[in-house]
Coordinates of C-alpha atoms in Angstrom, one line a residue:
M1 CA 14.6 17.4 -29.0
E2 CA 11.4 15.6 -28.6
A3 CA 8.9 15.7 -26.8
P4 CA 9.1 12.4 -24.4
V5 CA 5.5 10.1 -25.3
I6 CA 3.3 9.3 -22.9
S7 CA 0.6 6.3 -23.0
V8 CA -2.9 6.5 -20.8
V9 CA -4.1 3.6 -19.8
I10 CA -7.6 3.3 -18.9
N11 CA -8.6 0.2 -17.3
T12 CA -13.0 0.2 -17.7
N13 CA -16.0 -1.7 -17.0
G14 CA -18.8 -1.4 -17.2
R15 CA -19.2 2.8 -16.9
R16 CA -19.3 3.1 -20.5
E17 CA -20.6 7.7 -19.5
S18 CA -18.0 7.8 -16.7
L19 CA -15.9 6.7 -19.3
A20 CA -17.1 9.4 -21.8
T21 CA -16.0 12.1 -19.5
T22 CA -13.0 10.6 -19.0
L23 CA -11.9 11.1 -22.6
E24 CA -13.1 14.4 -22.9
A25 CA -11.5 15.6 -20.0
L26 CA -7.9 13.9 -21.8
R27 CA -9.0 15.9 -25.0
L28 CA -7.9 19.2 -22.7
Q29 CA -4.8 18.4 -21.5
T30 CA -2.3 20.5 -22.2
Y31 CA -0.1 18.2 -22.6
R32 CA -0.1 17.1 -26.5
H33 CA 2.0 14.0 -27.4
F34 CA -0.2 11.2 -25.6
E35 CA -1.4 8.3 -26.6
I36 CA -4.7 6.9 -25.5
C37 CA -4.8 3.0 -24.7
I38 CA -8.1 1.4 -23.1
V39 CA -8.3 -2.2 -22.0
C40 CA -12.4 -3.0 -21.4
G41 CA -13.3 -5.9 -19.7
P42 CA -16.2 -8.3 -19.2
G43 CA -19.6 -5.7 -18.5
P44 CA -22.0 -5.3 -20.8
D45 CA -23.0 -2.2 -20.9
G46 CA -22.2 -1.2 -24.2
T47 CA -18.6 0.1 -23.6
R48 CA -16.8 -2.2 -25.6
E49 CA -19.3 -0.8 -28.5
F50 CA -18.6 2.6 -27.7
V51 CA -14.4 2.0 -27.5
A52 CA -14.6 0.2 -31.2
E53 CA -16.8 3.2 -32.5
Q54 CA -13.1 5.1 -30.5
V55 CA -10.9 3.3 -32.5
A56 CA -12.6 3.0 -36.1
V57 CA -12.1 6.7 -36.3
G58 CA -8.3 6.2 -35.3
A59 CA -9.5 8.1 -31.6
L60 CA -6.7 5.6 -29.0
K61 CA -5.9 2.0 -28.9
A62 CA -8.0 -0.7 -26.4
A63 CA -8.1 -4.2 -26.2
D64 CA -10.1 -6.5 -24.2
C65 CA -9.8 -8.6 -20.9
D66 CA -12.3 -10.6 -20.2
E67 CA -11.6 -11.0 -16.1
R68 CA -12.7 -9.4 -13.4
N69 CA -9.0 -8.5 -13.0
L70 CA -7.8 -5.1 -12.4
S71 CA -3.5 -6.3 -12.4
V72 CA -4.5 -8.6 -16.2
S73 CA -5.7 -5.7 -17.6
R74 CA -3.1 -3.2 -16.5
N75 CA -0.3 -6.0 -17.8
I76 CA -2.5 -5.5 -21.4
G77 CA -2.3 -1.5 -21.1
I78 CA 1.2 -1.9 -21.1
A79 CA 1.9 -4.0 -23.5
L80 CA -0.4 -1.6 -25.4
A81 CA 1.3 0.8 -24.5
A82 CA 4.3 3.1 -26.9
G83 CA 4.8 6.0 -25.3
E84 CA 8.2 6.2 -23.0
F85 CA 5.9 6.7 -19.8
V86 CA 2.9 5.3 -19.1
A87 CA 0.0 6.6 -17.2
F88 CA -2.6 4.9 -15.6
I89 CA -6.3 6.8 -14.7
D90 CA -9.6 5.4 -13.7
D91 CA -13.0 4.9 -15.4
D92 CA -14.9 7.3 -13.1
A93 CA -12.0 10.1 -12.7
I94 CA -11.4 13.6 -14.6
P95 CA -7.8 14.8 -15.5
E96 CA -7.4 18.5 -15.2
P97 CA -6.1 19.7 -18.0
V98 CA -2.9 20.2 -16.4
W99 CA -2.7 16.8 -15.2
L100 CA -0.3 15.2 -17.4
E101 CA 2.0 18.3 -17.7
Q102 CA 2.3 18.5 -13.9
L103 CA 4.1 14.3 -13.5
L104 CA 5.6 14.2 -16.6
A105 CA 7.3 17.8 -15.1
G106 CA 7.2 16.4 -11.7
I107 CA 9.1 13.1 -12.4
G108 CA 11.9 14.0 -14.6
D109 CA 14.8 13.2 -16.4
D110 CA 16.6 10.7 -14.0
P111 CA 16.1 6.7 -15.3
L112 CA 16.2 6.0 -11.6
V113 CA 12.7 8.1 -10.6
A114 CA 10.8 5.0 -11.5
G115 CA 6.8 6.6 -11.0
I116 CA 5.1 9.3 -10.1
G117 CA 1.7 10.7 -8.9
G118 CA -0.5 13.3 -8.2
M119 CA -3.6 14.3 -5.5
V120 CA -7.6 12.9 -5.9
F121 CA -10.2 15.2 -5.5
Q122 CA -13.7 13.6 -3.6
P123 CA -16.6 13.9 -5.6
N124 CA -17.2 17.2 -4.1
G125 CA -14.3 18.4 -5.5
R126 CA -13.3 19.9 -1.5
D127 CA -11.9 17.5 0.7
L128 CA -8.4 15.2 -1.0
Q129 CA -8.8 11.1 -0.8
F130 CA -5.2 11.2 -1.6
R131 CA -2.0 13.6 -2.1
F132 CA 0.8 12.4 0.4
S133 CA 1.2 8.5 1.2
T134 CA 3.4 6.3 2.5
C135 CA 2.1 2.3 2.7
D136 CA 4.3 -0.2 5.0
R137 CA 5.4 -3.7 4.8
F138 CA 2.0 -4.6 5.9
G139 CA -0.6 -2.9 3.6
N140 CA -1.4 -0.3 5.7
A141 CA -1.3 3.0 4.6
R142 CA -0.9 6.4 5.9
H143 CA -2.9 9.7 4.6
D144 CA -1.7 12.3 7.2
V145 CA 1.3 13.3 5.5
E146 CA 1.7 16.4 5.3
C147 CA 4.9 16.6 2.3
P148 CA 6.0 13.7 -0.1
A149 CA 7.5 11.3 1.2
D150 CA 11.0 10.9 -1.1
A151 CA 13.3 10.3 0.8
S152 CA 11.1 7.1 2.1
A153 CA 12.1 5.8 -1.5
F154 CA 15.0 3.8 -0.9
P155 CA 15.5 0.1 -0.9
L156 CA 13.7 -2.8 1.5
S157 CA 12.4 0.9 3.8
A158 CA 9.7 0.3 6.7
H159 CA 7.5 3.3 5.5
F160 CA 7.8 4.0 1.2
P161 CA 5.7 5.8 -0.5
H162 CA 3.3 5.1 -2.7
V163 CA 0.9 6.4 -5.8
M164 CA -3.1 6.0 -6.3
G165 CA -3.6 4.0 -9.0
T166 CA -6.3 6.3 -10.5
N167 CA -3.5 9.3 -10.8
A168 CA 0.3 7.8 -11.2
M169 CA 2.5 8.0 -13.7
F170 CA 5.3 5.3 -14.6
R171 CA 8.6 5.3 -16.7
R172 CA 7.7 2.3 -19.3
Q173 CA 11.4 0.7 -18.7
A174 CA 11.3 0.5 -14.9
L175 CA 7.9 -1.7 -15.0
V176 CA 8.7 -3.9 -17.8
A177 CA 12.0 -4.5 -15.4
V178 CA 10.8 -5.4 -12.5
G179 CA 7.7 -7.6 -13.8
G180 CA 4.7 -5.1 -14.4
F181 CA 1.8 -6.1 -12.1
D182 CA 1.7 -9.0 -9.7
E183 CA -1.6 -10.7 -10.8
E184 CA -1.8 -12.0 -7.5
Y185 CA -3.9 -8.5 -7.2
D186 CA -7.3 -8.5 -8.8
Y187 CA -8.1 -5.3 -6.9
Y188 CA -6.5 -3.3 -4.1
L189 CA -3.1 -3.0 -3.3
D190 CA -1.8 -3.8 -6.8
E191 CA -0.1 -0.2 -7.5
A192 CA 1.3 -0.5 -4.1
D193 CA 2.9 -3.8 -4.6
L194 CA 4.0 -2.5 -8.3
C195 CA 5.7 0.9 -5.9
C196 CA 6.9 -1.4 -3.5
R197 CA 8.9 -3.3 -5.8
L198 CA 10.6 -0.3 -7.8
V199 CA 11.8 0.7 -4.1
D200 CA 13.3 -2.8 -4.0
A201 CA 15.0 -2.7 -7.1
G202 CA 16.4 0.9 -6.3
Y203 CA 14.2 3.0 -8.0
A204 CA 12.3 6.2 -6.7
I205 CA 8.9 7.2 -6.3
R206 CA 7.8 10.6 -6.8
Q207 CA 4.4 12.5 -5.5
R208 CA 3.2 16.3 -6.0
G209 CA 0.9 18.4 -4.3
D210 CA -1.0 19.0 -8.0
A211 CA -1.2 16.8 -10.7
P212 CA -5.2 17.0 -9.6
V213 CA -7.9 14.3 -10.8
H214 CA -11.3 14.1 -9.7
H215 CA -12.5 11.0 -8.6
Q216 CA -16.3 10.4 -8.8
F217 CA -15.9 7.1 -6.9
L218 CA -18.7 5.5 -8.8
S219 CA -20.0 1.2 -7.5
G220 CA -18.5 -1.5 -8.9
T221 CA -19.0 -5.2 -8.1
V222 CA -16.9 -4.5 -4.9
R223 CA -18.3 -1.2 -3.2
D224 CA -21.9 -0.1 -3.8
G225 CA -23.2 3.3 -4.9
E226 CA -22.8 5.0 -1.5
G227 CA -19.3 4.2 -1.2
I228 CA -19.5 1.2 1.2
T229 CA -17.6 -1.9 0.3
A230 CA -19.4 -4.6 -0.1
H231 CA -17.4 -8.0 -1.3
F232 CA -14.3 -7.9 1.2
Y233 CA -12.6 -10.8 -0.5
P234 CA -10.0 -9.4 -2.2
I235 CA -9.2 -6.6 -0.2
L236 CA -9.1 -9.2 2.9
K237 CA -6.6 -11.8 0.3
N238 CA -4.4 -8.8 -0.9
Q239 CA -3.7 -7.1 2.6
L240 CA -2.2 -10.7 3.6
Y241 CA -0.7 -11.6 1.2
F242 CA 0.3 -7.6 0.5
A243 CA 2.2 -8.8 3.7
L244 CA 3.5 -12.1 2.9
V245 CA 5.1 -11.0 -0.7
N246 CA 6.3 -8.5 0.7
G247 CA 6.9 -7.9 4.5
R248 CA 8.9 -11.5 5.3
S249 CA 12.4 -9.1 5.7
H250 CA 10.7 -7.1 8.3
A251 CA 8.0 -9.3 10.5
T252 CA 7.5 -12.7 11.7
L253 CA 4.6 -14.9 10.2
P254 CA 2.7 -14.3 14.0
R255 CA 3.3 -10.9 13.6
I256 CA 2.1 -11.0 9.9
L257 CA -0.7 -12.6 11.5
D258 CA -1.4 -10.8 14.0
S259 CA -1.3 -7.3 11.7
A260 CA -4.5 -9.6 8.9
R261 CA -6.4 -10.5 12.6
D262 CA -5.9 -6.3 13.2
F263 CA -7.3 -5.1 9.7
T264 CA -9.9 -8.0 9.6
A265 CA -11.5 -6.4 13.1
C266 CA -11.5 -3.2 11.3
H267 CA -13.4 -3.4 8.6
R268 CA -15.6 -6.5 10.6
A269 CA -16.6 -3.3 13.2
D270 CA -17.2 -0.9 9.7
I271 CA -19.8 -3.8 8.4
A272 CA -21.3 -3.7 12.4
G273 CA -21.7 0.4 11.9
H274 CA -23.3 0.2 8.3
V275 CA -25.4 -2.6 9.5
A276 CA -26.7 -0.9 12.9
R277 CA -27.1 2.0 10.8
G278 CA -29.4 0.5 8.0
A279 CA -26.8 1.0 5.6
L280 CA -26.0 -2.9 4.9
H281 CA -28.7 -6.2 5.2
K282 CA -27.1 -8.1 8.5
Q283 CA -26.2 -11.2 6.1
A284 CA -23.8 -8.2 5.6
L285 CA -21.5 -9.6 8.7
V286 CA -22.9 -13.3 7.2
A287 CA -20.6 -12.9 4.0
F288 CA -17.4 -11.7 5.4
D289 CA -17.2 -14.0 8.5
E290 CA -17.4 -16.0 4.6
D291 CA -15.3 -13.8 2.5
H292 CA -12.5 -13.6 5.5
D293 CA -12.4 -17.1 6.0
R294 CA -12.1 -18.3 2.5
A295 CA -9.4 -15.2 1.8
T296 CA -7.5 -16.6 3.9
L297 CA -6.2 -19.8 3.0
A298 CA -6.1 -17.9 -0.3
A299 CA -3.6 -15.8 0.6
L300 CA -1.9 -18.4 2.6
S301 CA -1.5 -20.9 0.2
R302 CA -0.2 -18.3 -2.6
G303 CA 1.7 -16.1 -0.7
L304 CA 3.8 -18.6 1.5
S305 CA 4.4 -20.8 -1.8
G306 CA 7.6 -18.2 -2.8
G307 CA 5.9 -17.7 -6.3
R308 CA 4.7 -14.6 -7.9
R309 CA 2.3 -13.7 -11.4
L310 CA 4.9 -11.5 -12.3
Q311 CA 4.9 -11.3 -15.9
D312 CA 8.2 -11.8 -18.0
A313 CA 9.7 -8.7 -20.5
S314 CA 8.6 -10.3 -23.8
R315 CA 5.3 -9.4 -23.4
F316 CA 5.4 -6.0 -23.6
D317 CA 8.3 -6.4 -25.8
A318 CA 6.4 -5.0 -29.4
P319 CA 3.2 -3.2 -28.1
P320 CA 1.7 -1.3 -31.5
A321 CA 2.7 1.7 -33.5
F322 CA 2.2 4.9 -31.1
L323 CA -1.0 6.2 -31.8
P324 CA -1.6 10.3 -31.2
A325 CA -4.9 11.3 -28.9
A326 CA -8.1 13.2 -30.4
L327 CA -7.5 16.4 -28.9
A328 CA -9.9 19.1 -28.7
A329 CA -8.8 22.3 -30.7
S330 CA -6.3 24.4 -29.1
R331 CA -5.1 28.3 -28.9
E332 CA -1.9 27.1 -27.0
A333 CA 0.6 27.8 -29.5
D334 CA 0.2 31.3 -30.2
G335 CA 0.0 31.3 -26.3
S336 CA -3.2 33.2 -26.2
R337 CA -5.5 30.1 -24.0
R338 CA -7.0 31.6 -21.1
H339 CA -7.8 29.6 -17.7
V340 CA -11.5 31.6 -17.2
V341 CA -13.5 30.8 -14.2
I342 CA -17.0 32.3 -15.1
V343 CA -19.0 33.0 -10.9
A344 CA -22.7 32.7 -11.0
Q345 CA -24.7 32.2 -7.9
E346 CA -28.1 30.0 -8.2
S347 CA -30.2 32.7 -6.5
G348 CA -29.3 35.4 -8.2
A349 CA -30.5 37.3 -11.1
A350 CA -33.4 35.5 -13.3
G351 CA -31.1 33.5 -16.0
G352 CA -27.8 34.4 -14.3
V353 CA -26.8 30.8 -14.1
E354 CA -27.9 30.1 -17.7
D355 CA -26.3 32.8 -18.8
A356 CA -22.9 32.2 -17.6
R357 CA -23.1 28.4 -18.8
A358 CA -23.6 29.5 -22.5
R359 CA -20.4 32.3 -21.4
A360 CA -18.6 29.7 -21.5
R361 CA -19.6 27.0 -23.7
G362 CA -18.9 30.1 -26.3
L363 CA -15.6 30.7 -24.5
A364 CA -14.4 27.3 -25.0
E365 CA -15.4 27.1 -28.4
A366 CA -12.7 29.8 -28.7
G367 CA -10.5 27.4 -27.5
D368 CA -10.1 28.8 -23.9
F369 CA -9.9 26.3 -20.5
V370 CA -13.4 28.0 -19.1
R371 CA -15.0 26.7 -16.0
V372 CA -18.3 27.5 -14.0
L373 CA -18.2 28.3 -10.7
L374 CA -21.3 27.9 -9.3
L375 CA -23.1 28.8 -5.7
A376 CA -25.9 26.5 -4.7
A377 CA -28.8 27.8 -3.3
A378 CA -30.3 26.7 0.3
R379 CA -32.0 23.2 0.1
S380 CA -30.7 23.5 -3.4
R381 CA -31.2 19.5 -5.4
M382 CA -27.8 20.6 -7.0
R383 CA -25.1 17.9 -6.4
E384 CA -21.7 19.7 -4.7
G385 CA -19.1 18.5 -6.9
V386 CA -17.3 19.4 -10.4
A387 CA -17.9 17.9 -13.5
L388 CA -17.7 18.3 -17.6
R389 CA -19.8 18.8 -19.8
G390 CA -19.4 20.1 -23.5
G391 CA -15.5 21.3 -22.7
V392 CA -17.1 23.4 -19.9
W393 CA -15.4 22.7 -16.3
H394 CA -18.7 22.8 -13.4
H395 CA -18.2 23.5 -9.9
V396 CA -21.2 23.4 -7.6
V397 CA -20.2 25.1 -4.0
Y398 CA -21.8 25.0 -1.4
G399 CA -22.3 27.9 1.2
E400 CA -21.1 27.7 4.1
S401 CA -23.5 28.1 7.3
S402 CA -22.0 31.6 8.2
G403 CA -23.3 32.5 5.4
D404 CA -20.5 34.1 3.8
D405 CA -20.9 33.5 0.2
A406 CA -18.6 35.7 -1.3
A407 CA -15.8 33.8 1.2
T408 CA -16.9 30.2 -0.2
L409 CA -16.1 31.6 -3.2
A410 CA -12.7 33.1 -2.9
A411 CA -11.5 30.3 -1.2
A412 CA -12.8 27.9 -4.4
L413 CA -11.8 30.0 -6.8
R414 CA -7.7 29.9 -4.9
R415 CA -7.9 26.0 -4.1
I416 CA -8.4 25.9 -8.1
A417 CA -5.7 28.5 -8.7
R418 CA -3.0 26.8 -6.6
Y419 CA -3.0 23.3 -9.2
H420 CA -4.7 26.4 -11.9
P421 CA -3.5 29.5 -13.0
I422 CA -6.2 31.5 -13.7
D423 CA -6.2 34.2 -16.1
A424 CA -9.1 35.8 -15.8
V425 CA -12.4 35.8 -13.8
E426 CA -15.4 36.5 -14.4
N427 CA -17.5 38.2 -12.2
P428 CA -21.4 39.6 -13.0
D429 CA -22.9 39.7 -10.2
G430 CA -20.2 42.3 -9.0
F431 CA -20.6 40.1 -5.1
L432 CA -16.6 38.8 -5.3
T433 CA -15.3 42.0 -6.5
A434 CA -13.9 42.8 -3.0
E435 CA -12.5 39.3 -2.5
L436 CA -10.7 39.4 -6.4
T437 CA -8.9 42.5 -5.2
A438 CA -7.8 41.4 -2.3
M439 CA -6.9 37.8 -4.1
D440 CA -4.8 40.4 -6.8
A441 CA -3.0 42.1 -4.0

């Protein structure tokens, strides 16, 4: 039986450097039967030229989207996709090597399981941005869910499972059946609306506690470099629009408007807090109120119109032929590929960090998955988090206030091993010997 084909869609705009890192991570996937489809937005940073170079050497497919509308871009990606499954990842996300393999295992063979999502790490590589979650008919998500919300996937469910757009995979046939993404959602709630329509059509949505990606949460047209939302028009518009098109079977119009007012008040209070701390100029409150007024009028007009910006199946009828992704050399076939973690301390022996990195590069070039797990020194200028450079994963962790550095590193090892079993840990300074013995036991 042939392995299923996956089309990985990346919708990018103005992030050439981070897109290159996402592509590097895709080349390291353990699952090998996939293609890459990139849809470039109108940003003038050289992304289109960079992608054109990749197309010229047959590494991927590409198309352009001349408007800043994520749903339009996603639909262009579906039209490019030749795979049985379509996976979505952002241009500022780094997928772990097991990402596609674990998503595919979770979605299984049941044609009524339309979609699946995995967990998303915050930029620090430690805290989770998304794992299990439900969304209500007003567009409000709950992220305190302790286990997959599979049982909530039934038509007209008041709280249905959804996925995060930077880590999701869908059956292409199901995407086409429900009209793709609603292009009213230029940004925000696009994937939640899709999951809602799939569930209402009788499909199931699954959630996994693995298949991780690391979301760098870079600045864009909506949020700034500190992760603060500065442009609220699409968020306010789409929240109310979502409730109007998905919530009328569950709530009266006055109740929907009350929910929108509560949502607006919560975000206005956040803006006021940022202004009070000096993170935003006081003009941000004026801009927020202007965004709210415009957003409310647009959402009411479009949400009460009885129409949707969905796509006819014919738009997706004739994707270009499958184009296998250009992948890194692998020792997967003979079973000799290992997952190796090399532990180092910034305050350790002179040259220890560079020695660890050089050792890691050599192992990666030989075909292993390799990580350098680095404990940053006190007052380090290193940023806590996860990066991928030259085929090597770099995890920088900060020590605990208790000073128990070995426990910090052991916790990081356990976190990694939960989603990608570790074959070998190299501990050149020997400061983790006792902890590694305990983990082996």
